[in-house]
PDB file of C-alpha atoms in Angstrom:
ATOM      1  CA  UNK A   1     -74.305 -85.552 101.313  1.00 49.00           C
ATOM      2  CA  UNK A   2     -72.601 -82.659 103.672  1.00 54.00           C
ATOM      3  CA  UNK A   3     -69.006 -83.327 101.850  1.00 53.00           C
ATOM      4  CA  UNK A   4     -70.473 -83.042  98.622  1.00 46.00           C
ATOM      5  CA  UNK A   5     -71.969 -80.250  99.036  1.00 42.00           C
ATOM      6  CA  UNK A   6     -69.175 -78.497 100.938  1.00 42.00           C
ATOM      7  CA  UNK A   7     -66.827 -79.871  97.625  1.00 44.00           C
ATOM      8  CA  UNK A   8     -69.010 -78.188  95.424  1.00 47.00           C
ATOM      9  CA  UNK A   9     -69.303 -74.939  97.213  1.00 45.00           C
ATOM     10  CA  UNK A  10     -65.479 -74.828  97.163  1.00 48.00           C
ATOM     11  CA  UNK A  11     -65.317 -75.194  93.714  1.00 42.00           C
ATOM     12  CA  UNK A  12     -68.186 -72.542  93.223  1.00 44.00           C
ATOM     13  CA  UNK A  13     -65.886 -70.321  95.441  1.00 48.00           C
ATOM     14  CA  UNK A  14     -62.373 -71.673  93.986  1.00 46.00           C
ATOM     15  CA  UNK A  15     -64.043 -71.086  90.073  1.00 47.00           C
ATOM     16  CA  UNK A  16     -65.360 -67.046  90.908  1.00 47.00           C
ATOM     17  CA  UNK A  17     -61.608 -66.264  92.200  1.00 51.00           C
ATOM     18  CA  UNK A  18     -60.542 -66.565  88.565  1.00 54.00           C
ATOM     19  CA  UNK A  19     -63.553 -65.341  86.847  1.00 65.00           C
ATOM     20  CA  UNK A  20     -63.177 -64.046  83.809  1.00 74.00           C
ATOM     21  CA  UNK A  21     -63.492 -59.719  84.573  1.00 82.00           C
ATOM     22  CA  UNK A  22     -67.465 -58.159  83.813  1.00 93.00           C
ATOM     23  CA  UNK A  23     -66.956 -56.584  80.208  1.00 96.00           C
ATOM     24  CA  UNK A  24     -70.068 -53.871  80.694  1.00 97.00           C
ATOM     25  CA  UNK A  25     -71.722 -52.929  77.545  1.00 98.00           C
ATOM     26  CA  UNK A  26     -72.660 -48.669  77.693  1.00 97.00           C
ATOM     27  CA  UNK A  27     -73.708 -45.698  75.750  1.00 97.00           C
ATOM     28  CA  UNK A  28     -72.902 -42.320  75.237  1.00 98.00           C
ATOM     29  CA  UNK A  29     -74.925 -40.114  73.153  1.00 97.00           C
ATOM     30  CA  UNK A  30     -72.461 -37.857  70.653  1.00 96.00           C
ATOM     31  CA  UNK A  31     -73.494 -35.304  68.094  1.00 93.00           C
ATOM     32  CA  UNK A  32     -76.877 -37.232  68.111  1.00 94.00           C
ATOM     33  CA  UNK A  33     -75.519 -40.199  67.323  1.00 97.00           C
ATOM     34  CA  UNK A  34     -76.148 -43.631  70.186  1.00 98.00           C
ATOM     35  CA  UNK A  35     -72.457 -44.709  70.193  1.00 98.00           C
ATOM     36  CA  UNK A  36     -72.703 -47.955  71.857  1.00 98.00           C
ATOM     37  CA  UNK A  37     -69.246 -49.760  73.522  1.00 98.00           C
ATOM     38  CA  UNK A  38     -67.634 -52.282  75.624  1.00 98.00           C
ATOM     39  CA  UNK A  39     -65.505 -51.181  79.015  1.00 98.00           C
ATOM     40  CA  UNK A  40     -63.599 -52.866  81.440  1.00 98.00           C
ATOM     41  CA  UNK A  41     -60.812 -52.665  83.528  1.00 97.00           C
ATOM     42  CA  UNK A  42     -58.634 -50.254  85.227  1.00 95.00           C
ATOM     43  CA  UNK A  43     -55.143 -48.102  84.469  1.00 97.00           C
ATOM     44  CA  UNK A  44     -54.127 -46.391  81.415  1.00 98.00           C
ATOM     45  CA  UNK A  45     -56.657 -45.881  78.942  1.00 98.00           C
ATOM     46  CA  UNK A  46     -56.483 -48.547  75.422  1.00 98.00           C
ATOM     47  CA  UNK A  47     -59.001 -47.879  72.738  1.00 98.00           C
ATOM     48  CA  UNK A  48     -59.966 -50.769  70.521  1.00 98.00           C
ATOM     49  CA  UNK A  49     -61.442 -50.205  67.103  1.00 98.00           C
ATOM     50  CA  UNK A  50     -63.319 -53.136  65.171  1.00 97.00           C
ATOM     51  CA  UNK A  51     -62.290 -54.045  61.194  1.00 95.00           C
ATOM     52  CA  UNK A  52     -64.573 -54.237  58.345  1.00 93.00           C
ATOM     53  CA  UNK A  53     -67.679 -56.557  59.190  1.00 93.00           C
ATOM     54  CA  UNK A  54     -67.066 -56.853  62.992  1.00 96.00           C
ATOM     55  CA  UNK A  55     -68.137 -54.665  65.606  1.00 97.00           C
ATOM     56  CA  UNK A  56     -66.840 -54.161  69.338  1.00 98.00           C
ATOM     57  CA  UNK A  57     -67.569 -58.362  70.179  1.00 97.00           C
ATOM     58  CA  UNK A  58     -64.667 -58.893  68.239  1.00 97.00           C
ATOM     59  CA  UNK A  59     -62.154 -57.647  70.597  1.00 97.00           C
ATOM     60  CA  UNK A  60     -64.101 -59.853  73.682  1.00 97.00           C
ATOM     61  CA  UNK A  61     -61.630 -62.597  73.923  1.00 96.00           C
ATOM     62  CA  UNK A  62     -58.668 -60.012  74.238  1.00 96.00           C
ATOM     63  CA  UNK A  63     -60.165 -57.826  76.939  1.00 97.00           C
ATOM     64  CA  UNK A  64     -59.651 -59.789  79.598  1.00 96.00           C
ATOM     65  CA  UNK A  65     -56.328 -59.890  78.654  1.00 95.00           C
ATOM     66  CA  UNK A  66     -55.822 -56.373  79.103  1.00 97.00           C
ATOM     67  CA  UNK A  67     -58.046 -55.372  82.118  1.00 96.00           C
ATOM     68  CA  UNK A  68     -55.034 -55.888  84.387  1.00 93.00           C
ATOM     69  CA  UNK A  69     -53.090 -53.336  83.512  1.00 97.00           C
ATOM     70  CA  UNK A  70     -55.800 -51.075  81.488  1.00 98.00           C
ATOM     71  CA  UNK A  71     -58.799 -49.371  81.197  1.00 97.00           C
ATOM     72  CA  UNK A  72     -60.181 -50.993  77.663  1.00 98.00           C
ATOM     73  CA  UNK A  73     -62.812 -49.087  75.438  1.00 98.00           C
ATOM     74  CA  UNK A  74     -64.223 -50.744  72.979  1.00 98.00           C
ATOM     75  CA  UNK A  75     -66.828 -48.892  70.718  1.00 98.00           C
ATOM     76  CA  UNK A  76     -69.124 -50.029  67.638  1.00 98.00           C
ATOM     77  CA  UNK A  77     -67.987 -47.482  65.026  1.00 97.00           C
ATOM     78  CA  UNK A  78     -71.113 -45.207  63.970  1.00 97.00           C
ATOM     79  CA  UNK A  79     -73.604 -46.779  62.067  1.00 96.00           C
ATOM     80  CA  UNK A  80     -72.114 -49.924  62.624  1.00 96.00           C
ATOM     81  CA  UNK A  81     -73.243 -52.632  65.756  1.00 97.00           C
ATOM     82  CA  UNK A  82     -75.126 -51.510  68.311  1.00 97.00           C
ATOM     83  CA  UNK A  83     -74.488 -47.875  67.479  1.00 97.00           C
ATOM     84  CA  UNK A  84     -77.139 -45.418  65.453  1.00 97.00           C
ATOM     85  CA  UNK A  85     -76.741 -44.601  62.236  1.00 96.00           C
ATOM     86  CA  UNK A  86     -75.562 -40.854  62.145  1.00 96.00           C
ATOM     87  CA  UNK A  87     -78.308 -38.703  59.835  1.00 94.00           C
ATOM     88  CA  UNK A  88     -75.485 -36.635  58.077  1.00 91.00           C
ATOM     89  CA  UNK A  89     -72.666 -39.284  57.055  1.00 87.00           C
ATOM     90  CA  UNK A  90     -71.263 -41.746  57.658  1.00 89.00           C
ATOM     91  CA  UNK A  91     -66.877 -41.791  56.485  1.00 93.00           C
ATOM     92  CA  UNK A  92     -64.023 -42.391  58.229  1.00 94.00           C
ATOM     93  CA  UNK A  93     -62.942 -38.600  59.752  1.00 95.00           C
ATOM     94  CA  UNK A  94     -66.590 -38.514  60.756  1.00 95.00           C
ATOM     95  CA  UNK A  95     -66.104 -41.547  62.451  1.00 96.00           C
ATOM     96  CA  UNK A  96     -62.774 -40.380  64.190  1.00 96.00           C
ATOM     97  CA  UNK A  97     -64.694 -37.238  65.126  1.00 96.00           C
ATOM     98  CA  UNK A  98     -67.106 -38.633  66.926  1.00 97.00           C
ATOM     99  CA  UNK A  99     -64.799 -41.506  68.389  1.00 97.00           C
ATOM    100  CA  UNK A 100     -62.730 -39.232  69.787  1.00 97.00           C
ATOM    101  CA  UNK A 101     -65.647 -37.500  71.122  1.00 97.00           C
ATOM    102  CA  UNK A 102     -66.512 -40.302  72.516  1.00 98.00           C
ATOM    103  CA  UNK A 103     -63.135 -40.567  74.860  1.00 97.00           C
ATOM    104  CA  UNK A 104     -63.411 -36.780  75.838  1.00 97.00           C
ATOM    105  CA  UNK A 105     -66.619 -37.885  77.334  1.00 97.00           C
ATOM    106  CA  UNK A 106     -65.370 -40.495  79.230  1.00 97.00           C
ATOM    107  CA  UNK A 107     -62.399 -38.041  80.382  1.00 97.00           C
ATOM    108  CA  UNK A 108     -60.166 -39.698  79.186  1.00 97.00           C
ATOM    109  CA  UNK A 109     -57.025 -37.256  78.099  1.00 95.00           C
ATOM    110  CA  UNK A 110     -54.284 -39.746  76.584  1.00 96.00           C
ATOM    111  CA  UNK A 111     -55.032 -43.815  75.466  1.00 97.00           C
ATOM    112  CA  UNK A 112     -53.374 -45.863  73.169  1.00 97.00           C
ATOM    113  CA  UNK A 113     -55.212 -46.806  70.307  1.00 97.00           C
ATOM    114  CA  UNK A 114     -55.298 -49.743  68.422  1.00 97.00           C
ATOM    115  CA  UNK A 115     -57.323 -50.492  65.243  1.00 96.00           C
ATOM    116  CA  UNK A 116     -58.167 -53.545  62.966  1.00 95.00           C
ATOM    117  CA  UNK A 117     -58.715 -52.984  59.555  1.00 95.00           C
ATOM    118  CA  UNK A 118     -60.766 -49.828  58.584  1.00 91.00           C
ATOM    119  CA  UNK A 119     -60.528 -49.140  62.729  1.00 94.00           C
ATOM    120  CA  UNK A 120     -56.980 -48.698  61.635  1.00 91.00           C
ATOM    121  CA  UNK A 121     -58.148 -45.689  59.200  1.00 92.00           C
ATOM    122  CA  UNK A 122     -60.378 -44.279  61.915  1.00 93.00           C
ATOM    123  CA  UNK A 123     -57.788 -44.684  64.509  1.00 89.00           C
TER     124      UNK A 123
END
């Protein structure tokens, strides 16, 4: 019964040294708007943008990927997701705006950005 035990607590042990990284899922509150995104990693500063239909989940099997070697945001675009519906509009500079605004906060001064679909307009 010992050996299994000690088997399986190796494997328990063996299995968390290549865990997947924690993806943390944040807030930021910009021009009254609940912007809501997905952060992990460490280094230089990449900012994924979600397509048409999708929000920030979409990019979850590619952040760990990247988490090496960056620091990866990953924001809902207004309106869109877990993020609040802005009161004034809702269009694509807006959207930059406020994305953007969104980075500042985080102060973060340069990051490659990378967009899918209308995150490609925003971008």
């Amino acid at each position: 019964m010992r050996k299994i035990f000690c088997s399986i607590a190796g494997l328990v042990c063996l299995g968390s040294a290549y865990a997947e990284p924690r993806i943390d899922s944040r807030t930021a509150k910009i021009d009254n708007v609940e912007l809501h995104y997905l952060t992990a990693g460490r280094g230089p500063a990449v900012i994924l943008l979600h397509g048409f239909a999708e929000t920030s989940r979409m990019w979850r099997p590619i952040i760990p990927l990247l988490t090496e070697k960056f620091t990866v945001i990953a924001p809902d675009l207004p309106g869109i997701g877990d993020s609040s519906i802005p009161a004034d509009k809702i269009d694509m500079l807006s959207a930059a705006s406020r994305i953007h605004a969104l980075v500042r906060s985080l102060r973060i001064e340069k990051a490659k950005v990378v967009g899918h679909d209308i995150g490609l307009m925003v971008a």
